[in-house]
Amino acid sequence: RSPHPAAPPPATPPRDTEATEAPPLDHDIAGEDQPAPAGEPPPAPGKIPVEAVDAPDAPPPEAPVSPAAPTPLPPAVEPGPVAGIPRVPPPEAAEPAAVAPESRDDETDAAEPHAAALDSELAEILEDVPSTPISTIASRNAESYLDEGNVYFNVGQYGLAIERYNQAVSLDPSLVAAYYNRANALTRNGAYDEALADYDRALELAPGDADAFNNRGMLHLYRGDYKTALSDFDAALAIDSQDSTVIVNRGLALLHDARPADALKEFVRAITVEPRDAAAHYGAGQAAAALNDRGAALRHLSQAMTLDPAYSREAAADPRLVSLQGDDAFIRLLRDRGARQ
């Protein structure tokens, strides 16, 4: 995750069971077999690991609500070079297509093993999909549609996933996981209004769901509604005050709302909770640069690039770091870290 998302994060396994009203305290949960941290209640089974996604530099196309006009959402979820936050899988947006070089036989040969590996992985995952046409199965229940939707979600077939979640909701209107997972799939497809409605419904059914608050907050952030985004992040932190991903997202909302001093405090707070959070260090570097604190900016950016070298590419083209352009130490940092990738 990074304050400048550039590509969608990898699809994460959606929830496979209904969320309970007990607040989920561990955003890294991958399933119900993972033990909860000491002293915390066990998380809801099958919860999708929430990712921290940084706000784009411009509002998504045709976003109805956009008071401050942030920059548009880049492609979907992989927030920039670093995978790890959305928390909310942002919608897939098209990046400017790069001009393809002339075809070369050695490049084609190199790509074939990768394509074969993807085909093999896809075939293995799709083994879980019923081979019998859905229309001929007499006893389908909501959970079976939910499970099938999750399979499609995990291979990037969001339209098919949404169809299955629709079936699950029609059979069981109280199935929280279906609303939550459908909201994530709708977000990937750029259907913000529908996604917000599903997060609203999920929170009506499970008001203690911190991940849903966080994801809904990210959608408000994409639309430039920073006040509402902050409200949702505050609600998520009221459930789990030590969730560094949500703290980083709160810092991003403040940064995009032109409040760098407040944003810096949030990023430093996230670093205190999770010292190896690269996105928190990068955000702190951005905020410090906006405050013309060159030393702090370089220190945090260096740490971010050490934890995740991909941030060197991010920083090289980051408009929020314009105050560092031409700085010898910044140039050396970009060169040294970039050479290690």
XYZ file of C-alpha atoms in Angstrom:
341
model
C 0.000 0.000 0.000
C 1.242 3.447 -0.660
C -0.151 6.936 -0.635
C -0.099 6.775 -4.426
C -1.738 3.567 -5.580
C -0.668 2.460 -8.999
C -1.958 -1.049 -9.475
C -4.591 -3.198 -7.811
C -3.488 -5.370 -4.895
C -3.791 -9.091 -5.283
C -7.254 -10.468 -4.616
C -7.560 -11.697 -1.068
C -9.807 -14.525 0.037
C -13.209 -13.101 0.847
C -15.215 -14.124 3.856
C -16.689 -17.569 3.649
C -18.973 -17.312 6.643
C -21.335 -14.766 8.033
C -19.784 -12.087 10.221
C -20.907 -11.868 13.795
C -21.517 -8.724 15.761
C -18.360 -9.318 17.785
C -15.766 -6.802 16.607
C -13.072 -8.461 14.455
C -9.796 -7.373 15.997
C -7.192 -8.784 13.643
C -7.136 -7.390 10.139
C -4.622 -9.987 8.993
C -7.012 -12.899 9.555
C -7.069 -15.325 6.666
C -9.488 -17.849 8.105
C -11.028 -19.143 11.250
C -8.077 -21.453 12.018
C -5.726 -18.542 12.710
C -5.432 -17.943 16.474
C -6.349 -14.534 17.763
C -3.720 -12.462 19.585
C -3.550 -13.021 23.341
C -6.203 -11.180 25.266
C -8.389 -10.560 22.203
C -11.605 -12.329 21.223
C -11.331 -14.681 18.247
C -11.960 -12.947 14.885
C -14.886 -13.680 12.624
C -14.062 -16.803 10.571
C -13.070 -16.467 6.974
C -12.668 -12.716 7.058
C -10.978 -11.070 4.161
C -7.673 -9.518 5.194
C -8.305 -5.832 4.993
C -5.713 -3.900 3.127
C -4.628 -0.384 3.540
C -5.041 1.513 0.345
C -3.832 4.977 -0.149
C -5.978 7.668 -1.575
C -5.523 8.492 -5.239
C -4.354 11.846 -6.390
C -7.617 12.544 -8.213
C -11.237 11.539 -7.784
C -12.537 8.482 -9.618
C -14.274 9.165 -12.910
C -17.714 10.678 -12.550
C -17.634 10.462 -8.772
C -20.760 12.217 -7.556
C -19.237 13.431 -4.299
C -15.909 15.211 -4.433
C -15.505 18.299 -2.301
C -11.743 18.491 -2.486
C -10.955 16.772 -5.763
C -8.156 14.294 -5.037
C -6.320 12.793 -7.984
C -8.003 9.890 -9.836
C -7.906 6.362 -8.705
C -5.275 4.400 -10.485
C -5.874 0.805 -11.417
C -7.388 -1.381 -8.817
C -6.149 -2.471 -5.584
C -2.456 -2.877 -5.388
C -1.783 0.457 -3.834
C 1.157 1.530 -5.696
C 4.215 -0.544 -5.302
C 3.226 -1.899 -1.957
C 0.521 -4.438 -1.435
C -1.065 -4.337 1.892
C -3.800 -1.739 2.518
C -6.823 -0.999 0.855
C -7.904 -2.857 3.139
C -10.359 -2.034 0.628
C -9.767 -3.471 -2.729
C -10.020 -0.342 -4.849
C -11.685 -0.543 -8.214
C -9.733 -1.470 -11.246
C -8.889 1.544 -13.325
C -6.999 1.493 -16.542
C -3.438 2.736 -16.480
C -2.061 4.426 -19.575
C -1.073 1.627 -21.855
C 2.648 1.389 -22.401
C 3.857 1.173 -25.978
C 4.682 -2.444 -26.630
C 8.198 -3.087 -27.955
C 8.655 -5.020 -31.135
C 7.888 -8.675 -30.667
C 10.890 -10.834 -29.925
C 10.997 -14.601 -29.847
C 12.978 -14.718 -26.600
C 10.383 -12.496 -24.869
C 7.569 -14.695 -26.096
C 9.326 -17.826 -24.912
C 9.933 -16.285 -21.495
C 6.263 -15.419 -21.123
C 4.991 -18.903 -21.956
C 6.038 -20.607 -18.681
C 4.382 -17.785 -16.726
C 1.148 -18.150 -18.705
C 1.230 -21.902 -18.213
C 1.688 -21.431 -14.476
C -1.302 -19.086 -14.344
C -3.439 -21.541 -16.312
C -2.445 -24.322 -13.940
C -3.227 -22.207 -10.872
C -6.589 -21.144 -12.299
C -7.512 -24.737 -13.109
C -6.624 -25.825 -9.583
C -8.761 -23.098 -7.986
C -11.701 -23.724 -10.300
C -11.790 -27.362 -9.247
C -13.852 -26.048 -6.329
C -16.563 -24.744 -8.656
C -19.445 -27.209 -9.142
C -19.206 -28.839 -12.559
C -22.971 -29.241 -12.761
C -24.704 -26.175 -14.243
C -26.126 -24.077 -11.428
C -29.608 -24.092 -12.939
C -29.770 -27.872 -12.624
C -28.827 -28.016 -8.935
C -32.009 -28.342 -6.925
C -30.721 -27.793 -3.419
C -28.407 -24.785 -3.598
C -28.279 -22.719 -0.410
C -26.944 -19.239 0.286
C -23.634 -20.525 1.628
C -22.930 -22.541 -1.519
C -23.427 -19.445 -3.680
C -21.237 -17.473 -1.276
C -18.457 -20.067 -1.550
C -18.694 -20.123 -5.330
C -18.624 -16.335 -5.460
C -15.460 -16.382 -3.365
C -13.772 -18.701 -5.857
C -14.546 -16.297 -8.705
C -13.464 -13.311 -6.600
C -10.094 -14.917 -5.926
C -9.360 -15.354 -9.641
C -10.415 -11.812 -10.517
C -13.795 -12.699 -12.053
C -15.649 -9.990 -10.154
C -18.726 -9.925 -12.386
C -19.305 -13.648 -11.885
C -18.597 -13.266 -8.172
C -21.240 -10.530 -7.920
C -23.798 -12.780 -9.631
C -23.173 -15.517 -7.050
C -23.344 -13.066 -4.142
C -26.651 -11.795 -5.556
C -27.990 -15.347 -5.388
C -26.703 -15.748 -1.829
C -28.412 -12.537 -0.691
C -31.673 -13.479 -2.395
C -31.718 -16.767 -0.471
C -30.531 -15.290 2.843
C -30.967 -11.498 3.180
C -29.194 -11.600 6.555
C -25.939 -13.153 5.300
C -23.434 -10.452 6.271
C -20.486 -11.997 4.428
C -22.379 -11.856 1.129
C -22.945 -8.097 1.455
C -19.355 -7.468 2.550
C -17.811 -9.583 -0.219
C -20.167 -8.182 -2.848
C -19.167 -4.662 -1.772
C -15.507 -5.576 -2.303
C -16.251 -7.010 -5.753
C -18.350 -3.972 -6.707
C -15.503 -1.715 -5.626
C -13.146 -3.622 -7.902
C -15.593 -3.020 -10.746
C -15.850 0.697 -9.983
C -19.493 0.559 -8.818
C -18.967 2.872 -5.843
C -22.580 3.696 -5.043
C -23.634 0.054 -4.995
C -20.573 -0.867 -2.935
C -21.395 1.816 -0.364
C -24.953 0.512 -0.102
C -23.630 -2.995 0.596
C -21.193 -1.772 3.252
C -24.089 0.142 4.825
C -26.194 -3.022 4.903
C -23.320 -5.114 6.287
C -22.856 -2.598 9.099
C -26.577 -2.582 9.866
C -26.370 -6.340 10.360
C -22.950 -6.330 12.085
C -22.283 -2.895 13.631
C -19.049 -4.118 15.215
C -17.323 -4.865 11.903
C -14.178 -2.711 11.867
C -13.147 -3.874 8.389
C -16.428 -2.717 6.868
C -15.983 0.701 8.503
C -12.442 0.909 7.135
C -13.413 -0.145 3.623
C -16.349 2.234 3.525
C -14.038 4.983 4.745
C -11.673 4.301 1.849
C -14.507 4.681 -0.641
C -15.396 8.056 0.877
C -11.723 8.988 0.675
C -11.603 8.113 -3.042
C -14.587 10.379 -3.592
C -12.963 13.298 -1.782
C -15.366 13.211 1.170
C -12.650 13.417 3.818
C -14.897 14.285 6.752
C -17.046 11.183 6.240
C -13.957 9.048 5.631
C -12.458 10.205 8.936
C -15.717 9.385 10.704
C -15.581 5.799 9.420
C -11.901 5.417 10.333
C -12.679 6.711 13.825
C -15.455 4.125 14.139
C -13.040 1.359 13.088
C -10.426 2.547 15.592
C -13.034 2.654 18.353
C -13.310 -1.106 17.805
C -9.556 -1.729 17.500
C -7.361 1.229 18.423
C -4.160 -0.644 17.523
C -4.969 -1.351 13.877
C -2.036 0.317 12.117
C -3.667 -0.011 8.699
C -6.654 2.088 9.738
C -4.360 4.614 11.434
C -2.407 4.975 8.174
C -5.650 5.428 6.239
C -6.712 8.121 8.702
C -3.387 9.853 8.088
C -3.997 9.701 4.339
C -7.396 11.349 4.722
C -5.808 14.171 6.723
C -2.966 14.518 4.216
C -5.371 14.800 1.288
C -7.423 17.286 3.296
C -4.369 19.577 3.411
C -3.674 18.917 7.099
C -0.072 17.621 6.939
C 0.762 18.327 10.594
C -2.190 16.234 11.801
C -1.416 13.584 9.176
C 2.186 13.316 10.377
C 0.983 12.616 13.918
C -1.176 9.742 12.638
C 1.643 8.223 10.580
C 4.018 8.417 13.560
C 1.318 6.810 15.693
C 1.028 3.960 13.168
C 4.817 3.513 13.224
C 4.691 3.269 17.017
C 2.155 0.448 16.693
C 3.939 -1.258 13.786
C 7.539 -0.025 13.291
C 7.978 -2.024 10.066
C 4.941 -0.555 8.326
C 6.457 0.790 5.095
C 3.308 2.692 4.123
C 3.305 4.511 7.466
C 6.921 5.605 6.958
C 6.206 6.706 3.394
C 3.164 8.717 4.489
C 5.245 10.306 7.250
C 7.828 11.243 4.621
C 5.157 12.885 2.480
C 3.706 14.806 5.418
C 7.141 15.955 6.599
C 8.001 17.118 3.072
C 4.762 19.132 2.983
C 5.891 20.772 6.241
C 9.335 21.478 4.711
C 11.010 19.259 7.318
C 13.694 17.902 4.997
C 15.509 15.807 7.595
C 12.397 13.987 8.822
C 11.157 13.488 5.265
C 14.417 11.868 4.128
C 14.613 9.736 7.258
C 11.103 8.304 6.840
C 11.435 7.863 3.077
C 14.717 6.009 3.548
C 13.065 3.666 6.041
C 10.093 3.089 3.724
C 12.409 2.188 0.831
C 14.461 -0.100 3.061
C 11.318 -1.980 4.084
C 9.961 -1.994 0.539
C 12.328 -0.928 -2.276
C 9.369 -0.407 -4.613
C 8.778 2.903 -2.852
C 11.839 4.329 -4.612
C 9.905 4.267 -7.901
C 6.905 5.754 -6.136
C 8.934 8.591 -4.632
C 10.667 9.478 -7.899
C 7.367 10.593 -9.440
C 5.491 11.687 -6.315
C 4.153 15.266 -6.617
C 3.887 15.449 -2.830
C 7.674 15.286 -2.640
C 8.255 18.243 -4.949
C 10.038 20.127 -2.151
C 12.787 17.472 -2.286
C 13.311 17.581 -6.046
C 16.895 18.574 -6.785
C 18.036 17.734 -3.258
C 21.331 15.825 -3.468
C 20.516 13.542 -0.533
C 17.107 12.706 -2.028
C 18.649 11.961 -5.424
C 21.252 9.670 -3.831
C 18.519 7.929 -1.857
C 16.503 7.239 -5.006
C 19.590 6.034 -6.865
C 20.866 3.783 -4.087
C 17.518 2.210 -3.232
C 16.529 1.864 -6.876
C 19.727 -0.026 -7.644
C 18.837 -2.638 -5.013
C 15.524 -3.607 -6.594
